[in-house]
mmCIF file of C-alpha atoms and ligand atoms in Angstrom:
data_model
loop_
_atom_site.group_PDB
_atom_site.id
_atom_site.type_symbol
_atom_site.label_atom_id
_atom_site.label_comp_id
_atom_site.label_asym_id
_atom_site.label_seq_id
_atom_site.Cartn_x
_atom_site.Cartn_y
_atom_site.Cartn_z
ATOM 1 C CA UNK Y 1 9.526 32.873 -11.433
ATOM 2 C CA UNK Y 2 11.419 35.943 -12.366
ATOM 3 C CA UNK Y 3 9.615 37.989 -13.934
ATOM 4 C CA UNK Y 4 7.080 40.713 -12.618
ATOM 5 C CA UNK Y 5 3.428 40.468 -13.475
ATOM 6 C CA UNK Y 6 2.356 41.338 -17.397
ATOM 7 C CA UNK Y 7 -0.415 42.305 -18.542
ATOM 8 C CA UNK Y 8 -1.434 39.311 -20.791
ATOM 9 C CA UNK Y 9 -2.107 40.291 -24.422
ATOM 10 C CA UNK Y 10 -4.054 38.781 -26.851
ATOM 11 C CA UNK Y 11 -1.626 35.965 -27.831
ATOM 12 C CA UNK Y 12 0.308 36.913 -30.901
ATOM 13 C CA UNK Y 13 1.660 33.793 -33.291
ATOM 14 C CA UNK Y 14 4.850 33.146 -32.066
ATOM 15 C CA UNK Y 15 7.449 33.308 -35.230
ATOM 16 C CA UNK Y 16 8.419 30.342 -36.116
ATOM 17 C CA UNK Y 17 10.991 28.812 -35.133
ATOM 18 C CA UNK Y 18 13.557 25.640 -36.181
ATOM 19 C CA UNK Y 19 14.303 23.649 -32.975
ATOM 20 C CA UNK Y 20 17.841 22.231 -33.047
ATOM 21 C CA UNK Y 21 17.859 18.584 -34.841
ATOM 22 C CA UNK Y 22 17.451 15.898 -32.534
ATOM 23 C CA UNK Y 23 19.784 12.780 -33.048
ATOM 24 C CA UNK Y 24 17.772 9.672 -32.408
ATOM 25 C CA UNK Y 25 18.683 8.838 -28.691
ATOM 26 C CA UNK Y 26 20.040 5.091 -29.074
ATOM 27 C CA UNK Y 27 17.715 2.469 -27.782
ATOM 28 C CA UNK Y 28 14.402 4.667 -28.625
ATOM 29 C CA UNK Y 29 11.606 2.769 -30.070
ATOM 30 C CA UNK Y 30 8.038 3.185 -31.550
ATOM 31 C CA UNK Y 31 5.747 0.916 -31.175
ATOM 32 C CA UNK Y 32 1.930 -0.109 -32.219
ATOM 33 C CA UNK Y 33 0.180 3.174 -32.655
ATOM 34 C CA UNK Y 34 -3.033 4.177 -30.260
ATOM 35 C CA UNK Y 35 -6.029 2.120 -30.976
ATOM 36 C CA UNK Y 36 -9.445 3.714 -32.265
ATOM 37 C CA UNK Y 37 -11.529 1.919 -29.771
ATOM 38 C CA UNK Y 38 -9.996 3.288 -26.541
ATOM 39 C CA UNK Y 39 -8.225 0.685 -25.500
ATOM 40 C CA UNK Y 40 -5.173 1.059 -23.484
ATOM 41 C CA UNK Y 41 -2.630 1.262 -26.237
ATOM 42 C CA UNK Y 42 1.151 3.013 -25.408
ATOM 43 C CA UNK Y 43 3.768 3.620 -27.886
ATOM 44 C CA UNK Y 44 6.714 2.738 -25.222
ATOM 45 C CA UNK Y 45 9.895 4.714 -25.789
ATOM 46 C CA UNK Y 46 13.076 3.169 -23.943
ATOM 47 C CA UNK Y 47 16.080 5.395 -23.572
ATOM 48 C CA UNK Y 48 19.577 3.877 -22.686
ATOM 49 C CA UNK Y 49 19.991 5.568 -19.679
ATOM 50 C CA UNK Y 50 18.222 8.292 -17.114
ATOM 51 C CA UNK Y 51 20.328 11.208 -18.214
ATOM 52 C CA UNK Y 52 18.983 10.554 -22.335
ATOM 53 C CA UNK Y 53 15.300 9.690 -20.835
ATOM 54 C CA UNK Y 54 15.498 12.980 -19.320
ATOM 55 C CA UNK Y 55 17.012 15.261 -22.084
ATOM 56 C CA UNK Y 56 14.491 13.579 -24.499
ATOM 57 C CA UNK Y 57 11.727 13.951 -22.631
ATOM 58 C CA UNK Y 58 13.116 17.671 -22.057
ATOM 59 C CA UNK Y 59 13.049 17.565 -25.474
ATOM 60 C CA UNK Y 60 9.194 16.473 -26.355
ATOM 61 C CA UNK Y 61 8.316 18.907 -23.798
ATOM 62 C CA UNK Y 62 10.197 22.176 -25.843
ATOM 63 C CA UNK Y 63 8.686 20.734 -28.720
ATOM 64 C CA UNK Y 64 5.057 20.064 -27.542
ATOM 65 C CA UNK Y 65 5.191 23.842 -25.758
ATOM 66 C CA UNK Y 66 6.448 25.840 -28.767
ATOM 67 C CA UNK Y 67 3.849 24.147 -31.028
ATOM 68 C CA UNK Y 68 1.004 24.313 -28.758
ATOM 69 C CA UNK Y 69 1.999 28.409 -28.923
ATOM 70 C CA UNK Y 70 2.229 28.228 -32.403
ATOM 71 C CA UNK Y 71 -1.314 26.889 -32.744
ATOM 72 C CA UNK Y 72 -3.129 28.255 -30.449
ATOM 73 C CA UNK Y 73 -1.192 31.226 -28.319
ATOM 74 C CA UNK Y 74 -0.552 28.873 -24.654
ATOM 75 C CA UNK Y 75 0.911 25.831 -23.794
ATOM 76 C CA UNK Y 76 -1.083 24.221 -20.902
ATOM 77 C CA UNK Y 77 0.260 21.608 -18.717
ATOM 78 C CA UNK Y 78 -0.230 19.524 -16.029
ATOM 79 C CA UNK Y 79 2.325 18.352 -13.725
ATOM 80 C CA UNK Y 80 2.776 14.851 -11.238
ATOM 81 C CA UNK Y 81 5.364 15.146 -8.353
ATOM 82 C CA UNK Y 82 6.902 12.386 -6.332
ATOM 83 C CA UNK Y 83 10.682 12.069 -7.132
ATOM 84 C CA UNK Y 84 10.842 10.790 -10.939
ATOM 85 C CA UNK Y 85 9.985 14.424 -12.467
ATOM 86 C CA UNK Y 86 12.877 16.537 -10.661
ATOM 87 C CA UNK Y 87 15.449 15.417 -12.949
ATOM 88 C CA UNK Y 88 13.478 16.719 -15.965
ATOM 89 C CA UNK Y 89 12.752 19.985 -14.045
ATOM 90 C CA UNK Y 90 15.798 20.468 -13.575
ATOM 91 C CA UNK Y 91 17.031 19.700 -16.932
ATOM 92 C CA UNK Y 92 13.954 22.385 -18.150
ATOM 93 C CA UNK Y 93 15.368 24.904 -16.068
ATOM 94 C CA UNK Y 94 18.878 25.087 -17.885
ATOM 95 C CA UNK Y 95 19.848 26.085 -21.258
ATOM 96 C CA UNK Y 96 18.947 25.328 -23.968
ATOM 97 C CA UNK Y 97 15.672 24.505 -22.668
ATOM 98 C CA UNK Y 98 15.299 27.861 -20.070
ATOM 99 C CA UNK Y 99 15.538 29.938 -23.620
ATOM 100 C CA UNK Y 100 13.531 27.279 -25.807
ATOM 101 C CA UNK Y 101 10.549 26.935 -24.031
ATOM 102 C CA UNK Y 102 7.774 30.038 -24.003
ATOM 103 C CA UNK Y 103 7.187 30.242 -20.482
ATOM 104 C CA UNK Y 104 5.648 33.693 -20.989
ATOM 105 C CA UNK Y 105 2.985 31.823 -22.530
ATOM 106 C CA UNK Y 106 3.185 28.468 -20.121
ATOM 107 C CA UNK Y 107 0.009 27.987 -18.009
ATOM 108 C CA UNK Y 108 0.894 25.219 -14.971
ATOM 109 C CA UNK Y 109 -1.446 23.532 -13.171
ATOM 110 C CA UNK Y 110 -1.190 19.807 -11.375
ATOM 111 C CA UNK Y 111 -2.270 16.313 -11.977
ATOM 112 C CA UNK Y 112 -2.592 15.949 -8.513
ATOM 113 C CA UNK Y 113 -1.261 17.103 -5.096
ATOM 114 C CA UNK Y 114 -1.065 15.421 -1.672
ATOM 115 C CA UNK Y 115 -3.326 17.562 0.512
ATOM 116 C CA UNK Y 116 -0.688 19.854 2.603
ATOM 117 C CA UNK Y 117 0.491 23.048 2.610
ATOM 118 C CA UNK Y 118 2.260 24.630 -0.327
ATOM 119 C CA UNK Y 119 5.531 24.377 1.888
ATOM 120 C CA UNK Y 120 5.112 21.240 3.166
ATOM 121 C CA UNK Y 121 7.940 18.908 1.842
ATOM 122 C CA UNK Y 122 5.722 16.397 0.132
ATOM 123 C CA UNK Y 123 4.125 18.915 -1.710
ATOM 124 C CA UNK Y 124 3.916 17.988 -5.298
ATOM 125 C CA UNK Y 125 3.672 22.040 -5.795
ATOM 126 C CA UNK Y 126 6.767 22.907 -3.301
ATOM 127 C CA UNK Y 127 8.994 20.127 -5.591
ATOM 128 C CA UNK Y 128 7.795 21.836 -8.525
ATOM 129 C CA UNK Y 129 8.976 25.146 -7.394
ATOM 130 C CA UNK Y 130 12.683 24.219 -6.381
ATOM 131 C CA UNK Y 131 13.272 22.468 -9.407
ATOM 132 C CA UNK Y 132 11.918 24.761 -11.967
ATOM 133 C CA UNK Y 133 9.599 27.437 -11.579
ATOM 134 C CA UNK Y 134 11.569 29.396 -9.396
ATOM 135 C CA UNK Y 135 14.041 29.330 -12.418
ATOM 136 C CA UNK Y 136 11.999 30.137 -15.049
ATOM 137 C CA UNK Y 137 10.199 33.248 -16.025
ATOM 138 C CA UNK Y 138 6.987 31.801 -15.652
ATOM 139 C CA UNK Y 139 4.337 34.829 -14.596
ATOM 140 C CA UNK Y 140 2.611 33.780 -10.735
ATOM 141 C CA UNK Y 141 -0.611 33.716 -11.856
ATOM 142 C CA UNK Y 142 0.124 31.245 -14.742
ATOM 143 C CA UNK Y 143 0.601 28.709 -12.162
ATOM 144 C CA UNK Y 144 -2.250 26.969 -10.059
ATOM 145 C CA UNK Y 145 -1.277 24.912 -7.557
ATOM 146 C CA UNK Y 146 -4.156 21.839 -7.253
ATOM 147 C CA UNK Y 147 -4.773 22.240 -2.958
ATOM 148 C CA UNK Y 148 -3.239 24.358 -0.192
ATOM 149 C CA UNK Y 149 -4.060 21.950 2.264
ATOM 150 C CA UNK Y 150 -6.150 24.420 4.137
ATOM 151 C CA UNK Y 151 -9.690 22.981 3.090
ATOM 152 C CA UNK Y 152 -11.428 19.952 3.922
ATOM 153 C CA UNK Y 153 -9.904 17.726 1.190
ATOM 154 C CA UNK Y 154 -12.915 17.087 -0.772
ATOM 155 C CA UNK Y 155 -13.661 21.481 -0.906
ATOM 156 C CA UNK Y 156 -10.189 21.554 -1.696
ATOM 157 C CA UNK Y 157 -10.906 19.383 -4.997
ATOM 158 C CA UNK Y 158 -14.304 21.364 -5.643
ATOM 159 C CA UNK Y 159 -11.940 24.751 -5.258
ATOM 160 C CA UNK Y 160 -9.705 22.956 -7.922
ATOM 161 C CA UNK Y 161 -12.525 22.147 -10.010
ATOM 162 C CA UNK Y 162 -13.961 25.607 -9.897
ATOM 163 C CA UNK Y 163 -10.239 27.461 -10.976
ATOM 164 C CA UNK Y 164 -10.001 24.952 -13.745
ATOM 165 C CA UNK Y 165 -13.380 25.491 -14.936
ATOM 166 C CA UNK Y 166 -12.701 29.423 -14.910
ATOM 167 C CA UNK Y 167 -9.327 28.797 -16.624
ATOM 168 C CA UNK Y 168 -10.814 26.336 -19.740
ATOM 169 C CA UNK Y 169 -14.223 28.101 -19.773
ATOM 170 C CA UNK Y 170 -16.835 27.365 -22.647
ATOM 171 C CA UNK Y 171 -18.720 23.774 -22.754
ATOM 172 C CA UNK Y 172 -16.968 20.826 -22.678
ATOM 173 C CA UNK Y 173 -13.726 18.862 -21.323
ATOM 174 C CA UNK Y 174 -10.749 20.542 -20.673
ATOM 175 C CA UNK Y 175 -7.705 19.570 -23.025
ATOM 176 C CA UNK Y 176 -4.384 20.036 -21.535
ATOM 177 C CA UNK Y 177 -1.761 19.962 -24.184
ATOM 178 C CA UNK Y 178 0.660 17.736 -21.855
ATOM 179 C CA UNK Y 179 -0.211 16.160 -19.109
ATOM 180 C CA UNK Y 180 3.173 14.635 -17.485
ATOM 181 C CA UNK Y 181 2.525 11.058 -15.723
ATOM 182 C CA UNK Y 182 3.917 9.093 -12.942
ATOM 183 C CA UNK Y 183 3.709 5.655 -12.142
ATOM 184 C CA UNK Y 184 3.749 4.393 -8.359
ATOM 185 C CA UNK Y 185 4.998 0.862 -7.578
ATOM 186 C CA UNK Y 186 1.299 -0.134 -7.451
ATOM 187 C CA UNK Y 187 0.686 0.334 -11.039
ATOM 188 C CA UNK Y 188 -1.312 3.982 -9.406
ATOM 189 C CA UNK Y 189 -0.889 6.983 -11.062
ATOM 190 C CA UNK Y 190 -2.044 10.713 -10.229
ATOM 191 C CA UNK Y 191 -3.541 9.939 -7.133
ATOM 192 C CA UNK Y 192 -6.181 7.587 -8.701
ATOM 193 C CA UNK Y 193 -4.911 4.147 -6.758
ATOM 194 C CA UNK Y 194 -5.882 0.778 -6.776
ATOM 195 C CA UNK Y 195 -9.370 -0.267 -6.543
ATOM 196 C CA UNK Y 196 -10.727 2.907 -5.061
ATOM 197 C CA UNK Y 197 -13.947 4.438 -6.039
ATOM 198 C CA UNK Y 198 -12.403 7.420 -7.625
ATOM 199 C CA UNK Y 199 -11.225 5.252 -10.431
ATOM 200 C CA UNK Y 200 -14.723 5.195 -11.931
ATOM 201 C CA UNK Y 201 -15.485 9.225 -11.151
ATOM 202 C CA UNK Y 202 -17.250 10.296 -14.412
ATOM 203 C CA UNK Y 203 -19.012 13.759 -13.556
ATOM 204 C CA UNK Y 204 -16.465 15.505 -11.592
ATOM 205 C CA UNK Y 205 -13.373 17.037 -12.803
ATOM 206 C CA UNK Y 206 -11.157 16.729 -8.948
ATOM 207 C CA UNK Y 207 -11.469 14.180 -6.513
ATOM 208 C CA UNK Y 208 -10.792 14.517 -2.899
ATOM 209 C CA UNK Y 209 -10.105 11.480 -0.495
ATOM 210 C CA UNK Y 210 -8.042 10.262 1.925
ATOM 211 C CA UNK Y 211 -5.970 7.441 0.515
ATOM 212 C CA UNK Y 212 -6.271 4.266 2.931
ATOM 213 C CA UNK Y 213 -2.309 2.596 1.617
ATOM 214 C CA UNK Y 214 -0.882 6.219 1.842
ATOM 215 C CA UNK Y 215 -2.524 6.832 4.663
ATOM 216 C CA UNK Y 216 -2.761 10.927 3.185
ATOM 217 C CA UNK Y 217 -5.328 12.651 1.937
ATOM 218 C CA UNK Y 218 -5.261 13.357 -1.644
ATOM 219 C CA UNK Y 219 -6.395 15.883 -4.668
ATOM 220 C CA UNK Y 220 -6.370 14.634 -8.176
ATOM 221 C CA UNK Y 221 -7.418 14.844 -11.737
ATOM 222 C CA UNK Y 222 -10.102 12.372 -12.590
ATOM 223 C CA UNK Y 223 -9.477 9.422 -15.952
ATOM 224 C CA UNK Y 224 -11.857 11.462 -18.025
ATOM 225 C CA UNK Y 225 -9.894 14.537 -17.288
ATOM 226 C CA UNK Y 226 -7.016 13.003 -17.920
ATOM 227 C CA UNK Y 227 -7.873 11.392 -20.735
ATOM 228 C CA UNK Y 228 -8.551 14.747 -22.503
ATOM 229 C CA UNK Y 229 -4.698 15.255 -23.236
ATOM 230 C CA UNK Y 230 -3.797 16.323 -26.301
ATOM 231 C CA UNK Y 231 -0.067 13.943 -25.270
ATOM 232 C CA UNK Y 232 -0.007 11.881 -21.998
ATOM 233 C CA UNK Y 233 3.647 11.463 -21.074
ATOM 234 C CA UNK Y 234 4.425 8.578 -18.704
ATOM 235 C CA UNK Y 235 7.868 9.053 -17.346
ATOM 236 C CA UNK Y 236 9.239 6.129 -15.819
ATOM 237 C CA UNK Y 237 12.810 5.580 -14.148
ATOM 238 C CA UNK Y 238 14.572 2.857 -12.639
ATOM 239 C CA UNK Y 239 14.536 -1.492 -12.076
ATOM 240 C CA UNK Y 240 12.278 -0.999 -8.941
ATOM 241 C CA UNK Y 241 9.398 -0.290 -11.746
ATOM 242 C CA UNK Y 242 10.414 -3.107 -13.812
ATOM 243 C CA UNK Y 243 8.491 -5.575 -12.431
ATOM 244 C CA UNK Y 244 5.356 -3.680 -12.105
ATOM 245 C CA UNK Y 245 6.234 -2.020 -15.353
ATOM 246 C CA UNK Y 246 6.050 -5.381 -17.801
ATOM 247 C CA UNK Y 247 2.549 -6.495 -14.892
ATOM 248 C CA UNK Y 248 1.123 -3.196 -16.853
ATOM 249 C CA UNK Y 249 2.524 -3.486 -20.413
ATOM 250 C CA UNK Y 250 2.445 -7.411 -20.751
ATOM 251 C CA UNK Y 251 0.490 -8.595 -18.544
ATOM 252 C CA UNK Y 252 -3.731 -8.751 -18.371
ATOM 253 C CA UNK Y 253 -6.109 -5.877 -18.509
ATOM 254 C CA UNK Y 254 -6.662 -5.173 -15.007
ATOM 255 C CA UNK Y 255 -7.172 -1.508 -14.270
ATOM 256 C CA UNK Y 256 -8.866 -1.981 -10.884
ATOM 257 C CA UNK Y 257 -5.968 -3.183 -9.734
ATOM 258 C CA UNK Y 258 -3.273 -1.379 -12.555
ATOM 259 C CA UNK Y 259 -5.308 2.158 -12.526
ATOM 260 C CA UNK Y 260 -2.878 3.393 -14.883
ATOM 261 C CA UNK Y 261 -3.895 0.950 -17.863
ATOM 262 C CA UNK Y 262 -7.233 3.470 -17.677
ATOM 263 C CA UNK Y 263 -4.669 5.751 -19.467
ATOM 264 C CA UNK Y 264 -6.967 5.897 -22.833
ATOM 265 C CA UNK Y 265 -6.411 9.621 -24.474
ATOM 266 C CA UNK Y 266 -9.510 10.035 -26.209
ATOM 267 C CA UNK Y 267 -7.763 11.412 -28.847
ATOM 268 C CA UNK Y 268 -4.814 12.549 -28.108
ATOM 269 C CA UNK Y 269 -1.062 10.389 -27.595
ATOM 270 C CA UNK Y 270 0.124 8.097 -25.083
ATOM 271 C CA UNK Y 271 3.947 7.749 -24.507
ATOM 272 C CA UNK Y 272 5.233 5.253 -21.719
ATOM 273 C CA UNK Y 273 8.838 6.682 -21.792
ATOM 274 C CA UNK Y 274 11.450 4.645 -19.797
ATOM 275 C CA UNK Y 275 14.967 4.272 -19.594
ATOM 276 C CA UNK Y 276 16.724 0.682 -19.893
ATOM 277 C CA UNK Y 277 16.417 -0.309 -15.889
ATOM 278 C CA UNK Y 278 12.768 -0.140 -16.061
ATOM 279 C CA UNK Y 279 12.570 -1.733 -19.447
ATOM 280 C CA UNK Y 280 14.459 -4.129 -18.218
ATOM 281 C CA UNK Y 281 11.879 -7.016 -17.758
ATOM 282 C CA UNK Y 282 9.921 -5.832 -20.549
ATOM 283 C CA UNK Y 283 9.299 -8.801 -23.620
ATOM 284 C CA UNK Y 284 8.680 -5.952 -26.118
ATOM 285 C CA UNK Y 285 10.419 -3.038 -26.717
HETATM 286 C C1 LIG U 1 2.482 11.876 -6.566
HETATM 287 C C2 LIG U 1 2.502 11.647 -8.032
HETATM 288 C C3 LIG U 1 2.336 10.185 -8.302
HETATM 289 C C4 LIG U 1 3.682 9.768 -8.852
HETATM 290 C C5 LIG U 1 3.915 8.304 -8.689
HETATM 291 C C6 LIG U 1 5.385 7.974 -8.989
HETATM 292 O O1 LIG U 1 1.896 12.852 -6.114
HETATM 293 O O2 LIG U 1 3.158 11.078 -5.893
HETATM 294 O O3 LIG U 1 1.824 12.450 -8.796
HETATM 295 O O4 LIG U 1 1.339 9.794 -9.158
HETATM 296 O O5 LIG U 1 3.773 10.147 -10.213
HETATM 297 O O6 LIG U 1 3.615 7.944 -7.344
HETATM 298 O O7 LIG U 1 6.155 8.597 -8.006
HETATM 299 P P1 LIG U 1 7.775 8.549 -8.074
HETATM 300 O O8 LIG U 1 8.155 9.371 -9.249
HETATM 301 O O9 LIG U 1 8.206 9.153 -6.763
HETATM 302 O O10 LIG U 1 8.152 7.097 -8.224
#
């Protein structure tokens, strides 16, 4: 974060502009589109290695953030932590992506957040900030960290709640134009793990809990939240998913025990985007 504080004007349309041609990364595929009836139904993109997962996810991400300023003046997103994202941060910190991406106009909140302090080192927040926004020009108070860790955990989701309420305004959900998943080796993701209570949250926005396996207490984004998305990327790295990975894709529909396959956009896109290690098990692809 570079730059000092602006005063935010009205957002003008940003000219348009041609982003540079994309090759087709080798080993990308499409698959069945989303169904109508909210099932859960991922196109699944596999990339041939971590280094093209990342620069074409870098890539979606450019592309999602200067068309979401194009239509309608902001790109909002919402990030996960844990390790998988830092490669991509980085990536989105460096050219051509540091001059591609509108970060003037980038609003940055989080899917979730382990309940700590902003400089703890498990802070989903703290990751965030070494890997990219202290290296883009993103203005402070475009960024809202989920939890500070200095609130009992479930006012800490309420305080959450309340910012993103102020943020989105009006009636209705909010609709973040990216929300950037992770998968744990659990089949959780967000903080919404298995078989907990907060995977069937309906009214409120942010849950707050202390999470038995992790033994840590948790903020997070709630399914119907989530579910609001305009795209839902699903970044997944590596053969220690693999097996979980094809339990999700190919195997049954068990989201109490998968919370992940309650990834449903309501109307928005689903991408599970992998590189080969992780695909590795996978029948389909
Ligand atoms: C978190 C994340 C979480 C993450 C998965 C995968 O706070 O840990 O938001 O949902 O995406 O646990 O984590 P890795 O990328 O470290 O495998």
């Amino acid at each position: 974060m570079k730059k000092k504080t602006k005063k935010i004007s009205k957002p003008k349309a940003a000219k348009p502009v041609r982003t540079p041609k994309r090759t087709k990364a080798p080993q990308a595929r499409k698959t069945a589109t989303r169904s109508k009836t909210l099932l859960f139904v991922p196109e699944i993109k596999v990339h041939a290695t971590p280094e093209i997962l990342v620069e074409e996810t870098a890539h979606l991400f450019m592309q999602t953030s200067r068309n979401a300023v194009l239509e309608r003046g902001r790109f909002v997103v919402a990030l996960s932590g844990g390790s998988t994202p830092k490669g991509l941060f980085q990536h989105l910190s460096e050219e051509p992506y540091l001059s591609l991406v509108p970060w003037e106009k980038t609003w940055f909140f989080w899917v979730d957040e382990r309940h700590v302090p902003l400089t703890d080192t498990t802070s989903n927040y703290r990751m965030t900030l070494e890997n990219l926004l202290s290296k883009v020009p993103v203005p402070k108070e475009q960024v809202f960290p989920a939890t500070d860790g200095s609130l009992p955990v479930e006012k800490a989701a309420t305080a959450y709640e309340i910012k993103l309420r102020k943020f989105f305004g009006g009636a209705g959900l909010p609709q973040f134009d990216l929300a950037l998943m992770g998968m744990g080796d659990d089949g959780h993701t967000a903080s919404l793990f298995p078989r907990v209570e907060q995977l069937n949250e309906s009214e409120k926005w942010v849950v707050g809990y202390f999470v038995d396996p992790e033994k840590k207490e948790r903020v997070s984004l709630t399914f119907p939240i989530l579910n609001q998305a305009r795209l839902t990327v699903v970044l997944i790295e590596g053969i220690k998913k693999a097996d979980r990975l094809k339990d999700v894709l190919e195997g049954s529909s068990e989201p109490p025990r998968y919370p992940i396959q309650y990834l449903r956009p309501a109307q928005g896109r689903l991408i599970f985007a992998m590189d080969a290690a992780a695909a590795s098990k996978l029948k389909k692809k």
